[in-house]
mmCIF file of C-alpha atoms in Angstrom:
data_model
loop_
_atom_site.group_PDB
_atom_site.id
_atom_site.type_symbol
_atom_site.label_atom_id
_atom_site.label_comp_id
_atom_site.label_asym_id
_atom_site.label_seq_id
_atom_site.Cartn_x
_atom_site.Cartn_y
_atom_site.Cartn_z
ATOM 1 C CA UNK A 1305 -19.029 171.722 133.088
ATOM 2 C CA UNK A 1306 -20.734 173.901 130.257
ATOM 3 C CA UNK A 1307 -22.431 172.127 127.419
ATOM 4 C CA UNK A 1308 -24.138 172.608 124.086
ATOM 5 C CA UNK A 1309 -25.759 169.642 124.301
ATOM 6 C CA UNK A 1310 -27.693 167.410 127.564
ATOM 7 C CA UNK A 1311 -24.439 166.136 129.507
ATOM 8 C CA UNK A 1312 -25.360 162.685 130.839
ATOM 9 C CA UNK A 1313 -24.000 160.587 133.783
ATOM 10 C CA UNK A 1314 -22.280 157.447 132.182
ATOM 11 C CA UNK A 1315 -20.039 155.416 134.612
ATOM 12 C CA UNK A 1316 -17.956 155.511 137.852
ATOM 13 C CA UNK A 1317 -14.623 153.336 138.678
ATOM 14 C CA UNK A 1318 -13.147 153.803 141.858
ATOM 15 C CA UNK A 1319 -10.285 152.646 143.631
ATOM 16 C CA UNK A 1320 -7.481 152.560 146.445
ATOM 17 C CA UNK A 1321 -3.795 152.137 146.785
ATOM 18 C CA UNK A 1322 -2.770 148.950 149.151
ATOM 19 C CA UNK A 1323 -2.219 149.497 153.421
ATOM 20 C CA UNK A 1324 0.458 148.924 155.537
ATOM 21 C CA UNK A 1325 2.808 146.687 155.288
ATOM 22 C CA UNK A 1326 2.492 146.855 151.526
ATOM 23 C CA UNK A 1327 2.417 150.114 150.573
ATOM 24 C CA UNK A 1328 2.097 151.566 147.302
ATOM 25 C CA UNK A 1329 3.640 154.138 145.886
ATOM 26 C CA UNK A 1330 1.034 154.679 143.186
ATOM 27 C CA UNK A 1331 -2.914 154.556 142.584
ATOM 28 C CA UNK A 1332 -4.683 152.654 139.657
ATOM 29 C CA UNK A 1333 -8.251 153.202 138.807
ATOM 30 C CA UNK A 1334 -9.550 151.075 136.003
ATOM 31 C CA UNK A 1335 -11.261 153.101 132.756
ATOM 32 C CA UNK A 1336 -15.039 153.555 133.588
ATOM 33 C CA UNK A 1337 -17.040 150.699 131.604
ATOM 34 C CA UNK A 1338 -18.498 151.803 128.246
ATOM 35 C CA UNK A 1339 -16.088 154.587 127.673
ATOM 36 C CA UNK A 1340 -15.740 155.811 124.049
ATOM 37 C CA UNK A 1341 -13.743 158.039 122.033
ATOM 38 C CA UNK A 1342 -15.307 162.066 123.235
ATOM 39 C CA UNK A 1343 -16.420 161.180 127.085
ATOM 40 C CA UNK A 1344 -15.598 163.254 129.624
ATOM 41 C CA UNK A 1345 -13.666 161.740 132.310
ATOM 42 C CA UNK A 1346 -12.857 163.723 135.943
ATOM 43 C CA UNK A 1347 -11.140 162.175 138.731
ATOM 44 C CA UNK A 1348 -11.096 162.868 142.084
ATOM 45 C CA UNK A 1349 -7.807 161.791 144.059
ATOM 46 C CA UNK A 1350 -7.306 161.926 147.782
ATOM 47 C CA UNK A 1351 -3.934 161.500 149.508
ATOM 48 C CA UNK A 1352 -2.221 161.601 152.796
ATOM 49 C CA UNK A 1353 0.696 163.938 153.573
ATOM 50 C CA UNK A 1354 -0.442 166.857 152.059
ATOM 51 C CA UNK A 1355 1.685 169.785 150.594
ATOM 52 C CA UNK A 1356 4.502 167.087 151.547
ATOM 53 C CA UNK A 1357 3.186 164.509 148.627
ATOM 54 C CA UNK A 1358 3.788 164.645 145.155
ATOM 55 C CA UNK A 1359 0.762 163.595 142.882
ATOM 56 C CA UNK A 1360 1.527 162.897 139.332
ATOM 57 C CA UNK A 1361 -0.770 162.316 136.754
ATOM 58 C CA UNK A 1362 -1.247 159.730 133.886
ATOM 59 C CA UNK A 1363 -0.229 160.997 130.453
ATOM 60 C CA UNK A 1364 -3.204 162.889 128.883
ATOM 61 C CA UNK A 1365 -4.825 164.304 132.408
ATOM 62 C CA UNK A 1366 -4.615 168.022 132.977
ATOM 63 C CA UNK A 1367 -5.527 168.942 136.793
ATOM 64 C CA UNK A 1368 -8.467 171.020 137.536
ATOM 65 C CA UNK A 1369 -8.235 171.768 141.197
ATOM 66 C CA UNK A 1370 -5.353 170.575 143.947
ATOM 67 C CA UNK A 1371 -6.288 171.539 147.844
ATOM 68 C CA UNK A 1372 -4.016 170.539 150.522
ATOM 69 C CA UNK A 1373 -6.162 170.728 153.807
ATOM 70 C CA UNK A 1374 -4.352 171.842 157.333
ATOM 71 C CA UNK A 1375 -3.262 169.842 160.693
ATOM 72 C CA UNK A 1376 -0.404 167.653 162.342
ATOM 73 C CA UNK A 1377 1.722 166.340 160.083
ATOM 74 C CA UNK A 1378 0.258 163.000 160.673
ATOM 75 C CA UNK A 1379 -3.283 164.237 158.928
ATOM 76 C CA UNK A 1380 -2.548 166.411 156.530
ATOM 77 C CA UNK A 1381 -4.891 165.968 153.428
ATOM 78 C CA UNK A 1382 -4.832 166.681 149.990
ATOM 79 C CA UNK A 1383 -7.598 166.582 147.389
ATOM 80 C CA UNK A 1384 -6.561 166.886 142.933
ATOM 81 C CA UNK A 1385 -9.230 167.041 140.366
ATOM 82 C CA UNK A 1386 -8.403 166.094 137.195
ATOM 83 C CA UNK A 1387 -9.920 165.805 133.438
ATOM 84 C CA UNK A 1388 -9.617 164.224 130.371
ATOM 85 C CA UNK A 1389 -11.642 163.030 126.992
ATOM 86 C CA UNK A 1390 -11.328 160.003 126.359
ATOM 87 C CA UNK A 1391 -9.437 159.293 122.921
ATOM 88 C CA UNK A 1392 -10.129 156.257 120.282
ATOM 89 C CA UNK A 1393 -7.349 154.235 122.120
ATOM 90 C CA UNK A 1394 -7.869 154.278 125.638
ATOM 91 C CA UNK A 1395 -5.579 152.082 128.330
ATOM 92 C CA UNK A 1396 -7.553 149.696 130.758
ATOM 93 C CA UNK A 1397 -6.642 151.956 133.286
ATOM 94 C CA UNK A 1398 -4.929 155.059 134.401
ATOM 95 C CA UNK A 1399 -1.811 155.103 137.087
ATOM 96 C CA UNK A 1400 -1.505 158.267 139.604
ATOM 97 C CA UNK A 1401 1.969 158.329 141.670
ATOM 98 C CA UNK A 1402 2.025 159.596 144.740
ATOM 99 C CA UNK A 1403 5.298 159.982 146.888
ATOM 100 C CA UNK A 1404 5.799 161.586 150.064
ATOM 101 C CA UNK A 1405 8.980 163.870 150.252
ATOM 102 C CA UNK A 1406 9.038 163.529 154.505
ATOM 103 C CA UNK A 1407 8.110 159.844 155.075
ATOM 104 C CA UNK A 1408 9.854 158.904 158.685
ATOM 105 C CA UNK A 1409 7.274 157.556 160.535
ATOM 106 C CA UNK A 1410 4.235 154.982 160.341
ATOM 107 C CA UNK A 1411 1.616 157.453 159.904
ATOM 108 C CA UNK A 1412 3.693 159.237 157.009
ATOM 109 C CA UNK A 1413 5.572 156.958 154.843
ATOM 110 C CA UNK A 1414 6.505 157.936 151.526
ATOM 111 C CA UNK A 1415 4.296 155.835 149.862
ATOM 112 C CA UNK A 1416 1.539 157.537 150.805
ATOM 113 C CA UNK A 1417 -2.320 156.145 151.462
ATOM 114 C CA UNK A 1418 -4.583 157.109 148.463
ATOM 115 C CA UNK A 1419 -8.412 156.765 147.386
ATOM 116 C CA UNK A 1420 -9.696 158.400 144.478
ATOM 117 C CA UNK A 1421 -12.381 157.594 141.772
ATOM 118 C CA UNK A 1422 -13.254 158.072 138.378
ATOM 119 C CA UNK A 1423 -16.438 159.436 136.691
ATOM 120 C CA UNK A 1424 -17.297 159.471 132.972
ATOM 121 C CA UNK A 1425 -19.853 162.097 130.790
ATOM 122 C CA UNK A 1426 -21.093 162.707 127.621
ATOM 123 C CA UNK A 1427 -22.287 165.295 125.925
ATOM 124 C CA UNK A 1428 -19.495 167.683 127.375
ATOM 125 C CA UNK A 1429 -18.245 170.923 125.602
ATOM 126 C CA UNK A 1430 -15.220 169.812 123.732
ATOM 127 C CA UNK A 1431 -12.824 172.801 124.112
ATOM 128 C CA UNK A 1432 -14.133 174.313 127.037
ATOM 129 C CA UNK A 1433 -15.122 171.504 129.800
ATOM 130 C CA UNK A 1434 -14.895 173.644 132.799
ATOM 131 C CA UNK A 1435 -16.771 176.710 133.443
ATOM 132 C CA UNK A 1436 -16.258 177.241 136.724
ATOM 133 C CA UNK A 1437 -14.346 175.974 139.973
ATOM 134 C CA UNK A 1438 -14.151 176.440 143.754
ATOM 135 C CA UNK A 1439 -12.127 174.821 146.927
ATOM 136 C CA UNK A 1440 -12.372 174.669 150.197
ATOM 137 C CA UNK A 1441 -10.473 173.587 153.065
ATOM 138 C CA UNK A 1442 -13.305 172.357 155.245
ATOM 139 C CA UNK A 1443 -12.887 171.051 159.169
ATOM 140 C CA UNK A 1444 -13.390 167.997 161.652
ATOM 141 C CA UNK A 1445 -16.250 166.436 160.055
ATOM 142 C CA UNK A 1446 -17.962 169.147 158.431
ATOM 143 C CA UNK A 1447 -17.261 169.767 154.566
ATOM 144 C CA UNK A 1448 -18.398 172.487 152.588
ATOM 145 C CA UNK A 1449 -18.248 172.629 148.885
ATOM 146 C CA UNK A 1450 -18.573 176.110 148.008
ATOM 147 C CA UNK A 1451 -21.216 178.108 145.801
ATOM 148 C CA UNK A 1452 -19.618 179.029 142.255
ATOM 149 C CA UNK A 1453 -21.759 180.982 139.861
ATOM 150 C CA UNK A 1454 -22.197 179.153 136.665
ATOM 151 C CA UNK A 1455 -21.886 181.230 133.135
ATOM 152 C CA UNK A 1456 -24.450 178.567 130.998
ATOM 153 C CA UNK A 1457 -27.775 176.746 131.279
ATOM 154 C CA UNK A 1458 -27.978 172.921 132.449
ATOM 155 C CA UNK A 1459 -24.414 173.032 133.959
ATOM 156 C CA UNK A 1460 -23.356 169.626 135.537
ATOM 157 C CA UNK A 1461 -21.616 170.778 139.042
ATOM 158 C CA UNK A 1462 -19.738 168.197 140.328
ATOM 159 C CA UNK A 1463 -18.414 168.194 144.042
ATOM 160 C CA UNK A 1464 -15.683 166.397 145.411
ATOM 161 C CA UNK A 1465 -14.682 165.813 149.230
ATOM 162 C CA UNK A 1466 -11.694 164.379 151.174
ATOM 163 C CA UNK A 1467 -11.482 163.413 154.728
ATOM 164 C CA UNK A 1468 -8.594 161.641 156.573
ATOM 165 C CA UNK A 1469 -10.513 159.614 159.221
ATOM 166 C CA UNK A 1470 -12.208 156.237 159.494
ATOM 167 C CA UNK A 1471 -15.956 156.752 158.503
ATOM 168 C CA UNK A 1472 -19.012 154.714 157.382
ATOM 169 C CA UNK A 1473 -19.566 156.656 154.348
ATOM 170 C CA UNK A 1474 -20.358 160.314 153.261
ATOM 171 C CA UNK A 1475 -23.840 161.735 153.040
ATOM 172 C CA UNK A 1476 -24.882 162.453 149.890
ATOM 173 C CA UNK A 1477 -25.236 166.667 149.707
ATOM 174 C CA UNK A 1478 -28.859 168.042 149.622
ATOM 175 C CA UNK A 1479 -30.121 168.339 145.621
ATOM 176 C CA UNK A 1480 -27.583 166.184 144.458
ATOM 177 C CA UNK A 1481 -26.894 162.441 143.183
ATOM 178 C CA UNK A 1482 -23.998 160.798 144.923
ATOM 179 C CA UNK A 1483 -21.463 159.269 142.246
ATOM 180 C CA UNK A 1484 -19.052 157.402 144.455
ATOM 181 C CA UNK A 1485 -17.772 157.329 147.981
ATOM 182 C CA UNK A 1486 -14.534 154.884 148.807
ATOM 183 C CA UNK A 1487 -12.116 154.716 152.016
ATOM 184 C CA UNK A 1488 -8.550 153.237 151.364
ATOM 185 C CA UNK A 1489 -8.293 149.860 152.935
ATOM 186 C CA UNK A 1490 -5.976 150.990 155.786
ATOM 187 C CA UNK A 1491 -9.236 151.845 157.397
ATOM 188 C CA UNK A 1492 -7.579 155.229 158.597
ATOM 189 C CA UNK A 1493 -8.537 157.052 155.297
ATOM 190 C CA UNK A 1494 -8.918 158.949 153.055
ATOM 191 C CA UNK A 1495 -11.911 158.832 152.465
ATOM 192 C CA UNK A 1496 -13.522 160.753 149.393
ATOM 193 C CA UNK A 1497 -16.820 161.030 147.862
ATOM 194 C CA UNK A 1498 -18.236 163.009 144.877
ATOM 195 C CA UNK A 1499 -21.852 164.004 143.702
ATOM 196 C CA UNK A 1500 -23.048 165.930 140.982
ATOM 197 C CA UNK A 1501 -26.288 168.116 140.289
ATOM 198 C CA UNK A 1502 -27.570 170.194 137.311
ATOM 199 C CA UNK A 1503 -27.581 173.976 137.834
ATOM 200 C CA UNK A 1504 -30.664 174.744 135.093
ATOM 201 C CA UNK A 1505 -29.938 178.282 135.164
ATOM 202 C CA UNK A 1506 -26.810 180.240 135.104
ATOM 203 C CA UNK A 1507 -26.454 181.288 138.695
ATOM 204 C CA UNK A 1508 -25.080 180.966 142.032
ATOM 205 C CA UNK A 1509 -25.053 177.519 143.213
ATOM 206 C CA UNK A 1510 -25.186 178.158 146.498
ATOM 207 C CA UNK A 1511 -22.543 175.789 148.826
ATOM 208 C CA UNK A 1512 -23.077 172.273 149.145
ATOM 209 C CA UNK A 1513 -22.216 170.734 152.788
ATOM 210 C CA UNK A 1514 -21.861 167.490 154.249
ATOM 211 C CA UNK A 1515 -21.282 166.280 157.799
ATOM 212 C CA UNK A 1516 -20.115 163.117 158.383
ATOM 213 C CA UNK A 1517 -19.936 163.517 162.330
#
């Protein structure tokens, strides 16, 4: 996230779509508190199914990133970033849909299980918000966000992770503060965390792991 000015950390809102038996086909996160016309807001969403669910986003997002991890069809994973600044007339809260085109069984319904969160800036470079981006597809309980070399001074990184497993919580990455960290209420996942750190000079990053093993 390059800047002109000091980007600072403003608010989180987090949130997860509803468990078996009432599924939803959608997830809601409410608008970060204190949010004002020319924040920066980035959302993380995880979702069950994988390459087999649809994610649509709220009117005004544009996604960053989407990674659909690898396994049965039972586990399959997939992580979208999105962004946004915040306008003069913001909604209470933003709606992502997310349908699975398989569905047939109790793991994989169509209404897939979601968990996602919200995180809100200032100070973010209005026409260009992203510098750089990276994914990875990590394994088991080991998740690796990878190095990306930054182009400007006092870059915010932000790093987002996705598991689909029942877990305590995520460690919080070495050198970095975490931001959120919510399981969906099916107990089963996702689960999904994100952090952030400021890259002072323009560099490599280096990667940013976690294991949650």
């Amino acid at each position: 996230v390059p800047t002109l000015a000091a980007i600072g950390f403003g608010s989180v809102a987090t949130s997860a779509n509803s468990s078996e038996p009432s599924e939803s086909s959608s997830i809601t996160i409410s608008k970060p508190a204190s949010t004002v016309s020319g924040n920066f807001l980035i959302a993380g969403i995880a979702f069950n199914g994988g390459t087999d669910t649809t994610i649509t986003e709220p009117s005004g997002w544009t996604l960053i990133e989407r990674t659909d991890g690898t396994g049965n069809t039972d586990d399959e994973l997939g992580l979208a970033t999105y962004r946004k600044f915040a306008g003069a007339s913001e909604p209470t809260s933003y709606t992502w849909t997310v349908v699975n085109t398989e569905g047939g069984n109790d793991d994989e319904e169509t209404e897939p299980r979601a968990a996602g969160g919200i995180i809100r800036y200032t100070g973010v470079h209005a026409t260009s918000p992203i510098d750089v981006k990276a994914e990875s597809d990590g394994s088991d309980d080991e998740f690796v966000a990878p190095s990306v070399t930054t182009n400007f001074a006092n870059d915010v990184v932000v790093v987002f992770y996705a598991q689909d497993d029942e877990d305590s919580g995520h460690p919080t990455p070495s050198g970095t503060s975490e931001r959120y960290d919510i399981e969906n209420t099916d107990g089963d996942g996702p689960h999904t965390s994100a952090a952030d750190f400021t890259q002072v000079s323009a560099g490599a990053t280096g990667a940013k792991s976690i294991d949650s093993g």
